[in-house]
Coordinates of C-alpha atoms in Angstrom, one line a residue:
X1 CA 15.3 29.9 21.3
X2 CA 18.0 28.5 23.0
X3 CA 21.9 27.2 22.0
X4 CA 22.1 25.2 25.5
X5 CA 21.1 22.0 23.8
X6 CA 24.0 21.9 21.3
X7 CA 26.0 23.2 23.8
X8 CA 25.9 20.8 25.7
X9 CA 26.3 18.1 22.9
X10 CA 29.0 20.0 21.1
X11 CA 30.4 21.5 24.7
X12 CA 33.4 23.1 23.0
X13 CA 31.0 25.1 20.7
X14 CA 30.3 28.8 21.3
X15 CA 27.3 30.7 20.1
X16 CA 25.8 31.8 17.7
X17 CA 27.2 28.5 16.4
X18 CA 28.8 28.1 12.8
X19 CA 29.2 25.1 11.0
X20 CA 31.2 24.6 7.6
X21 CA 28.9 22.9 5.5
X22 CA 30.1 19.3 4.6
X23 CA 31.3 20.8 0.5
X24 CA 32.4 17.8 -1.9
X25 CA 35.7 19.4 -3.5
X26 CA 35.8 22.5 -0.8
X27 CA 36.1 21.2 2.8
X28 CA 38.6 19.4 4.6
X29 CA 40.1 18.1 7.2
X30 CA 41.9 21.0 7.7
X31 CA 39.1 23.1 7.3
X32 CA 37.0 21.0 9.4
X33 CA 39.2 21.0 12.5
X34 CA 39.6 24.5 12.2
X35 CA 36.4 25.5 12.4
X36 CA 36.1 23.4 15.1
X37 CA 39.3 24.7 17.1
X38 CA 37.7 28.4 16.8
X39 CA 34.4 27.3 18.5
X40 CA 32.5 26.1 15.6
X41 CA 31.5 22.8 14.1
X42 CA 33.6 21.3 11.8
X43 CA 32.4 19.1 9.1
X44 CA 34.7 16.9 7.0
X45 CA 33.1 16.6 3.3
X46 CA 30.7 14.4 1.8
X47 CA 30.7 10.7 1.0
X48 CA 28.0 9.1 -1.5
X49 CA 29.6 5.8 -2.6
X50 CA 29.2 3.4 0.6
X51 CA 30.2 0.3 -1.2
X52 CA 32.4 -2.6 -0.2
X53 CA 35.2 -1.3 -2.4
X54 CA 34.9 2.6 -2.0
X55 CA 37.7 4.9 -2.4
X56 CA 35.4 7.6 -0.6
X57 CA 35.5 5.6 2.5
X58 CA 39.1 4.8 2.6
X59 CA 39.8 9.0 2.5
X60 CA 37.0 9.2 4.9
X61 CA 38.8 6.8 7.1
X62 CA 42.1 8.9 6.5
X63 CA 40.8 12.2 6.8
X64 CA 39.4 11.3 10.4
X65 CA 43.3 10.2 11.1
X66 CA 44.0 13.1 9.9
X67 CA 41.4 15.7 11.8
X68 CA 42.2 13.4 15.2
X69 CA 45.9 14.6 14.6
X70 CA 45.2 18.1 13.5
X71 CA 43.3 18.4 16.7
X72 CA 45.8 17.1 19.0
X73 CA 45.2 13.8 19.5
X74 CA 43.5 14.4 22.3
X75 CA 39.9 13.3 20.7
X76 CA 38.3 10.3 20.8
X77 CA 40.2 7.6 22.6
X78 CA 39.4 3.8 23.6
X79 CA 36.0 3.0 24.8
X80 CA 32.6 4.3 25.4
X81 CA 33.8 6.8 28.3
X82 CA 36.4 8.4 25.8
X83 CA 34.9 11.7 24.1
X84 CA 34.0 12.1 20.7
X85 CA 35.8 13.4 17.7
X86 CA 35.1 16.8 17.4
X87 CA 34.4 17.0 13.8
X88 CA 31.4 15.7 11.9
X89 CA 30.8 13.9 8.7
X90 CA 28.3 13.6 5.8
X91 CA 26.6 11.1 3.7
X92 CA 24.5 11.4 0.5
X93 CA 22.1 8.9 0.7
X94 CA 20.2 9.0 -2.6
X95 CA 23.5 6.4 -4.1
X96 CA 22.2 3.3 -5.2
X97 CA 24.9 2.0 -2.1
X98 CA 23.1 3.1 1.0
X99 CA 22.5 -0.2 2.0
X100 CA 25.4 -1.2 2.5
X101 CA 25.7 1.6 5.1
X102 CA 25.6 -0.9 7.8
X103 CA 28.7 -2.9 6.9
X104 CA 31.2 -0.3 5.3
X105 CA 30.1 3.1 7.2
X106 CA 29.0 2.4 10.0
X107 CA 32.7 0.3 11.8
X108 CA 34.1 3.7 10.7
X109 CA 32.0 5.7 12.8
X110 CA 31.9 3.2 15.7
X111 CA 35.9 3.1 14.9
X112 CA 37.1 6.9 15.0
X113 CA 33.5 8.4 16.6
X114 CA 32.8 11.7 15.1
X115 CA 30.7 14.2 17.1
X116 CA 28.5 14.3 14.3
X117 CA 26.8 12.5 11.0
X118 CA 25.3 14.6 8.5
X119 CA 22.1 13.1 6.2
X120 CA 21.3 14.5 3.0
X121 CA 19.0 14.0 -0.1
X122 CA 17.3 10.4 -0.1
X123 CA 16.0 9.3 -3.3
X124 CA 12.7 9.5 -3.5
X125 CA 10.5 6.2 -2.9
X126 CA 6.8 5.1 -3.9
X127 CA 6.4 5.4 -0.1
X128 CA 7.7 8.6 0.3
X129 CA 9.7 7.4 3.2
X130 CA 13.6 7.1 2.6
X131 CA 16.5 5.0 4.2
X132 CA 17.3 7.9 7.3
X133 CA 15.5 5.6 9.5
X134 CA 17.5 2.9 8.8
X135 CA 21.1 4.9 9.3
X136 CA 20.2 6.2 12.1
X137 CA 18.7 3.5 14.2
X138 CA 21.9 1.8 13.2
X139 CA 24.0 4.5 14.3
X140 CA 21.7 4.6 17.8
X141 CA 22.7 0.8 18.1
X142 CA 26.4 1.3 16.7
X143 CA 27.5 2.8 20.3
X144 CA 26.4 3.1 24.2
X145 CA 23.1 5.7 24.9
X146 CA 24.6 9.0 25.1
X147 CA 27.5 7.9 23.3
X148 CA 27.3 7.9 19.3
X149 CA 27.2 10.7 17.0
X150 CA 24.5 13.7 16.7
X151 CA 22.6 13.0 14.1
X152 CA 22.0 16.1 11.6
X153 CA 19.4 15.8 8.5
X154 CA 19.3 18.7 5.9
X155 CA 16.1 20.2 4.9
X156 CA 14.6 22.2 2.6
X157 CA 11.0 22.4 3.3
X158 CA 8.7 21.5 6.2
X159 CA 7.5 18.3 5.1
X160 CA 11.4 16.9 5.2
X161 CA 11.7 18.2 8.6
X162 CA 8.7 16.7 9.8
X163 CA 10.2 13.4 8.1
X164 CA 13.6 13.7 9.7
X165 CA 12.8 14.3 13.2
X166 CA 10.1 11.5 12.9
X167 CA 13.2 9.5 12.2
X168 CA 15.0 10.5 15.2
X169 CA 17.3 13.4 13.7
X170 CA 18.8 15.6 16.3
X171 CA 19.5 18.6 14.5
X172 CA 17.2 19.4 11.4
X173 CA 19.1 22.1 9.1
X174 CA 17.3 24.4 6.8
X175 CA 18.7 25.0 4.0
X176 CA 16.4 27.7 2.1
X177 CA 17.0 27.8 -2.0
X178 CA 19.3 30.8 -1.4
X179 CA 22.3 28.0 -0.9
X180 CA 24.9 27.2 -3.0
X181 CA 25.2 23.5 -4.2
X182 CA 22.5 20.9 -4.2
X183 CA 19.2 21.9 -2.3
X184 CA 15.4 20.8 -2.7
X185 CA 14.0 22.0 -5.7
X186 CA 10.7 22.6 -3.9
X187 CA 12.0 24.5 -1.1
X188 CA 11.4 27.8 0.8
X189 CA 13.6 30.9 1.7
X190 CA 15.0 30.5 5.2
X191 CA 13.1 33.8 6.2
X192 CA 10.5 31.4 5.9
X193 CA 11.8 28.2 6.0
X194 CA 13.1 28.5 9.9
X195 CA 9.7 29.7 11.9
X196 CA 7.7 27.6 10.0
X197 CA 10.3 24.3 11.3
X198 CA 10.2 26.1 14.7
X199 CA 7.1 26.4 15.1
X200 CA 6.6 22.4 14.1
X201 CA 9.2 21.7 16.7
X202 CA 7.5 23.8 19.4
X203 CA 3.6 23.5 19.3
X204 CA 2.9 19.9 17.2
X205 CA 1.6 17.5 20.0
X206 CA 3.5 14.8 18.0
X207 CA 6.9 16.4 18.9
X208 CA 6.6 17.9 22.3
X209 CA 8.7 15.4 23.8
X210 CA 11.3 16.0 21.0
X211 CA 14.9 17.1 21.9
X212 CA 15.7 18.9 18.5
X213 CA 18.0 21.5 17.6
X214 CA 17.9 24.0 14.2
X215 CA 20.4 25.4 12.4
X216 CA 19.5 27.4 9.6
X217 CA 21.8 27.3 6.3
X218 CA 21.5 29.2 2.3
X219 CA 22.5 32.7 1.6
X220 CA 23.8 33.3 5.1
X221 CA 27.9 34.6 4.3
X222 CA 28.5 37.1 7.0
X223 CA 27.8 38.0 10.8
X224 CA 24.7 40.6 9.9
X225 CA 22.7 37.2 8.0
X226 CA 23.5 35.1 11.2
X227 CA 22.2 37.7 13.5
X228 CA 18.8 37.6 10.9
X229 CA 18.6 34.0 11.3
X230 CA 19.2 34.1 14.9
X231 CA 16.2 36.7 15.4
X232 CA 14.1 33.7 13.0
X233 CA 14.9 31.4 16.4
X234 CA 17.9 29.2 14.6
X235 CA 20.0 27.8 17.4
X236 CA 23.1 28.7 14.7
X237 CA 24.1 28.6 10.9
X238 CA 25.9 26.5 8.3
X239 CA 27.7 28.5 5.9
X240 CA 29.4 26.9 2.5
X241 CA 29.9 29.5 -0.1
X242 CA 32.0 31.7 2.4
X243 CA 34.0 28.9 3.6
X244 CA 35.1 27.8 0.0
X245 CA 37.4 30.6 -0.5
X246 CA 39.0 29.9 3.0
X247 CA 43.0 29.3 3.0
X248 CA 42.0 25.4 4.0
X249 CA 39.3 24.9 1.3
X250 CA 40.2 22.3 -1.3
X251 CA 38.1 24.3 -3.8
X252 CA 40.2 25.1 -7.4
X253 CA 42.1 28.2 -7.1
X254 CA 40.0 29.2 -10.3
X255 CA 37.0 28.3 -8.3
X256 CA 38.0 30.8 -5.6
X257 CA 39.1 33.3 -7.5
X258 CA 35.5 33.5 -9.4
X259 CA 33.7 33.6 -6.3
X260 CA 35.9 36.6 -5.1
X261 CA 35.0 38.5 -8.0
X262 CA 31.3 37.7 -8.8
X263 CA 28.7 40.3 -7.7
X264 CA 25.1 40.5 -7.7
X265 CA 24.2 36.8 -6.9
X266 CA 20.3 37.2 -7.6
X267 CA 21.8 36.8 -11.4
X268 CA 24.9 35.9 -11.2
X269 CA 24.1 32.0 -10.4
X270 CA 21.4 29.8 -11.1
X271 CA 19.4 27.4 -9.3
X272 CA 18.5 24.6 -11.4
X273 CA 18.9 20.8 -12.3
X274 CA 20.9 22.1 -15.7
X275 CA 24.3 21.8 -13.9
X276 CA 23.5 17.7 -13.2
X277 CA 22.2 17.0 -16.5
X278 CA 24.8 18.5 -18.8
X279 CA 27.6 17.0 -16.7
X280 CA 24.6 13.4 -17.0
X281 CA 25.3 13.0 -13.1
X282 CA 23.0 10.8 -11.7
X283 CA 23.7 11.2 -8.3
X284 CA 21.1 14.0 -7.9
X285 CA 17.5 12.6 -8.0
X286 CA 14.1 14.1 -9.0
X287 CA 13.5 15.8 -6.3
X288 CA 17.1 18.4 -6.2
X289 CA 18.6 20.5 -8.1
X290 CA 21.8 22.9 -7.6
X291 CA 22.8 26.7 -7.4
X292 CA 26.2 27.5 -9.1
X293 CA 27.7 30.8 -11.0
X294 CA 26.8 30.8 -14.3
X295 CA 28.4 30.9 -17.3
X296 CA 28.2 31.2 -21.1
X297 CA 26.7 27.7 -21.5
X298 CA 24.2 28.5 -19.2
X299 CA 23.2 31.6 -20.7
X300 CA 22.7 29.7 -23.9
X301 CA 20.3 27.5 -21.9
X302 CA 18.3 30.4 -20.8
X303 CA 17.8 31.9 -24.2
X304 CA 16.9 28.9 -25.6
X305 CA 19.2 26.5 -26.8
X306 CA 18.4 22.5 -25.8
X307 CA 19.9 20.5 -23.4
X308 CA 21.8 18.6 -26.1
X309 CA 22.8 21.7 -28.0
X310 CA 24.4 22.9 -24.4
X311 CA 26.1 19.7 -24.1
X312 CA 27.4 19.5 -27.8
X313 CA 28.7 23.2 -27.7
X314 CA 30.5 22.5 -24.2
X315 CA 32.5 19.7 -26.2
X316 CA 33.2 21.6 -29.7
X317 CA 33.1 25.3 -28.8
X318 CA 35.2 25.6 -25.4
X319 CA 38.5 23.7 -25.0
X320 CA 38.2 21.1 -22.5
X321 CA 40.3 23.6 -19.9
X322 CA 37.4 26.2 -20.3
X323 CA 34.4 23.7 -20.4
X324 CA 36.3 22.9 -16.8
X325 CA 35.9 26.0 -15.9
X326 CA 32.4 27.4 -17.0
X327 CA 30.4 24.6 -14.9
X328 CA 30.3 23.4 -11.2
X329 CA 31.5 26.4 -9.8
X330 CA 28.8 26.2 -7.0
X331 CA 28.2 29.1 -4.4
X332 CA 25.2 30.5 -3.4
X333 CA 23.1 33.8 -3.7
X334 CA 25.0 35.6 -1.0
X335 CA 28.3 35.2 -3.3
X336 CA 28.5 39.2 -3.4
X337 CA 29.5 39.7 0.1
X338 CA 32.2 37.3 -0.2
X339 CA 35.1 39.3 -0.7
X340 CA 38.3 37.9 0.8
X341 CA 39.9 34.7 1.6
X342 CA 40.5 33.9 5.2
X343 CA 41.8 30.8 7.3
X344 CA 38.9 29.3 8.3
X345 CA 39.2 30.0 12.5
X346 CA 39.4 34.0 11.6
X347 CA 36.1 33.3 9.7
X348 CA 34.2 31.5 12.6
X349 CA 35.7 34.2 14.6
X350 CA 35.0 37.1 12.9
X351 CA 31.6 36.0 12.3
X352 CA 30.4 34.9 15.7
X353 CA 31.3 38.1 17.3
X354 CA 30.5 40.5 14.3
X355 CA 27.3 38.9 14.6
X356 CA 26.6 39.4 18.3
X357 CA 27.8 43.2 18.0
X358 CA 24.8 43.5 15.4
X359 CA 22.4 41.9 17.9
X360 CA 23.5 44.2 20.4
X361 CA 23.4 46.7 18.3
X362 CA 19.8 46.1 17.6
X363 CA 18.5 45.9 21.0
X364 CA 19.9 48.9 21.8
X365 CA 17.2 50.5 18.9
X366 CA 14.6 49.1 20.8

């Protein structure tokens, strides 16, 4: 295992490399450019709706004004020889709008030039095959070779992998069902997730010529689980739930402060499609579900009570402040070792080199 690869793509990023993961309500462009200022990769949050009219894309289109400012405005200049900008962005593309990525996403990215564009959770098709092909050939065309964005395509088991590097991703990341927010419902531990994608990547004769980089994402908070996943051969890690409580995350202070205080996270959240279908959010197809603290309404699930009887009892018994309150807190098992907030730099920092003191730490043992 090597970091040289995204090294060299990312050339300002130091190892073990840590990304924000792309949060819808958490990061920002604050957050993002951070990160990314502290030797990390920065991620700008989520967009789903890629319609004509889209509100998502005109903040998508600001926050990139915004992260080229943050950082200087030294990234990204005129022309194919100018250097990218060195944050990445992030598309759901299970929305009903994805084909209209073409004509409404894509003259953003060609526009402003992010580092990086982040793929997650196609709906699922009678062919089994979803529209990632499609974005990124476009995005291969969208620029000069060597030129357009790294492509990154979240995973949760080995059969997406295999999927998103046959359709040209650069970076697959694991996500193993440890993660906060939305994941595969059938996926795998990253303990197991990452050598089984690794060893795909390093001995299948259909991907010997492939260039691919890992990152390996869910349950990872603090330096000790990045060294883990770096001994699992991940070129670096995505981390959400500990960048939510960072001084730049958007995330509700009530948000914050209940991942500050929530221990034990084996019980304390719950991975399950629950959260989507008592809020009836479509978004979310068959084939996901979420991870996110629970609550009183979800303990009423678990003993028993129907869906409808959750819903009915979120509306009469809670007022509409609490009912706020109780759901879509997401964060993931590791939630227990997140114990203060931080700018989002110190934790990139603080991480990276906690991390390599525990790998040399280690190999001293040996």
């Amino acid at each position: 295992m090597s970091t040289a690869r995204l090294q060299k793509w990312f050339p300002w990023a130091l190892s073990p490399i840590i990304c924000n993961g792309p949060m819808i309500g958490a990061a920002s462009p604050a957050m993002a450019t951070e990160v990314t200022k502290a030797g990390g990769i920065g991620f700008l949050s989520c967009v789903f709706d890629v319609n004509p009219d889209s509100a998502q894309l005109t903040k998508l289109e600001a926050e990139l004004v915004e992260a080229k400012t943050l950082l200087g405005g030294s990234d990204a200049g005129a022309g194919a020889a100018a250097g990218p900008l060195r944050v990445g962005v992030s598309f759901i593309t299970g929305h009903s709008s994805i084909g209209h990525f073409s004509s409404t996403a894509l003259p953003i990215i060609v526009k402003h030039r992010p580092a990086a564009v982040w793929l997650f959770a196609p709906a699922a098709s009678p062919d089994q095959r979803g529209p990632h092909g499609a974005v990124i050939s476009a995005l291969r065309k969208s620029l000069p070779a060597g030129a357009g964005p790294r492509v990154f395509v979240q995973v949760g088991n080995v059969g997406a992998a295999r999927e998103a590097v046959r359709d040209g991703a650069d970076v697959v990341v694991c996500q193993g069902i440890d993660a906060g927010g939305h994941q595969f419902r059938r996926g795998a531990g990253v303990v197991s997730l990452v050598p089984e994608v690794r060893r795909m990547l390093d001995e299948e004769d259909e991907f010997s010529s492939s260039d691919v980089g890992l990152l390996a994402a869910g349950g990872i908070v603090d330096d000790k689980g990045v060294a883990a996943v770096t001994m699992l051969e991940a070129e670096g890690v995505v981390m959400g739930t500990r960048f939510t409580v960072a001084e730049e995350s958007v995330y509700p202070d009530h948000r914050k402060q209940l991942i500050l205080h929530t221990v034990d996270g084996g019980s304390s959240t719950l991975k399950s499609p629950f959260h989507d279908q008592l809020n009836s959010n479509a978004l979310w197809g068959p084939l996901y579900d979420g991870r996110a603290i629970a609550g009183p309404i979800h303990e009423k699930f678990l003993s028993g009570t129907s869906l409808d009887e959750c819903r009915k009892s979120l509306k009469e018994d809670y007022s509409a402040e609490e009912s706020v309150r109780m759901i879509n807190t997401w964060a993931g098992t590791g939630v227990g070792l997140v114990r203060k907030a931080q700018p989002a730099g110190e934790i990139v920092r603080e991480v990276r080199e906690g991390a390599k003191a525990h790998m040399r730490k280690i190999a001293g043992h040996l």
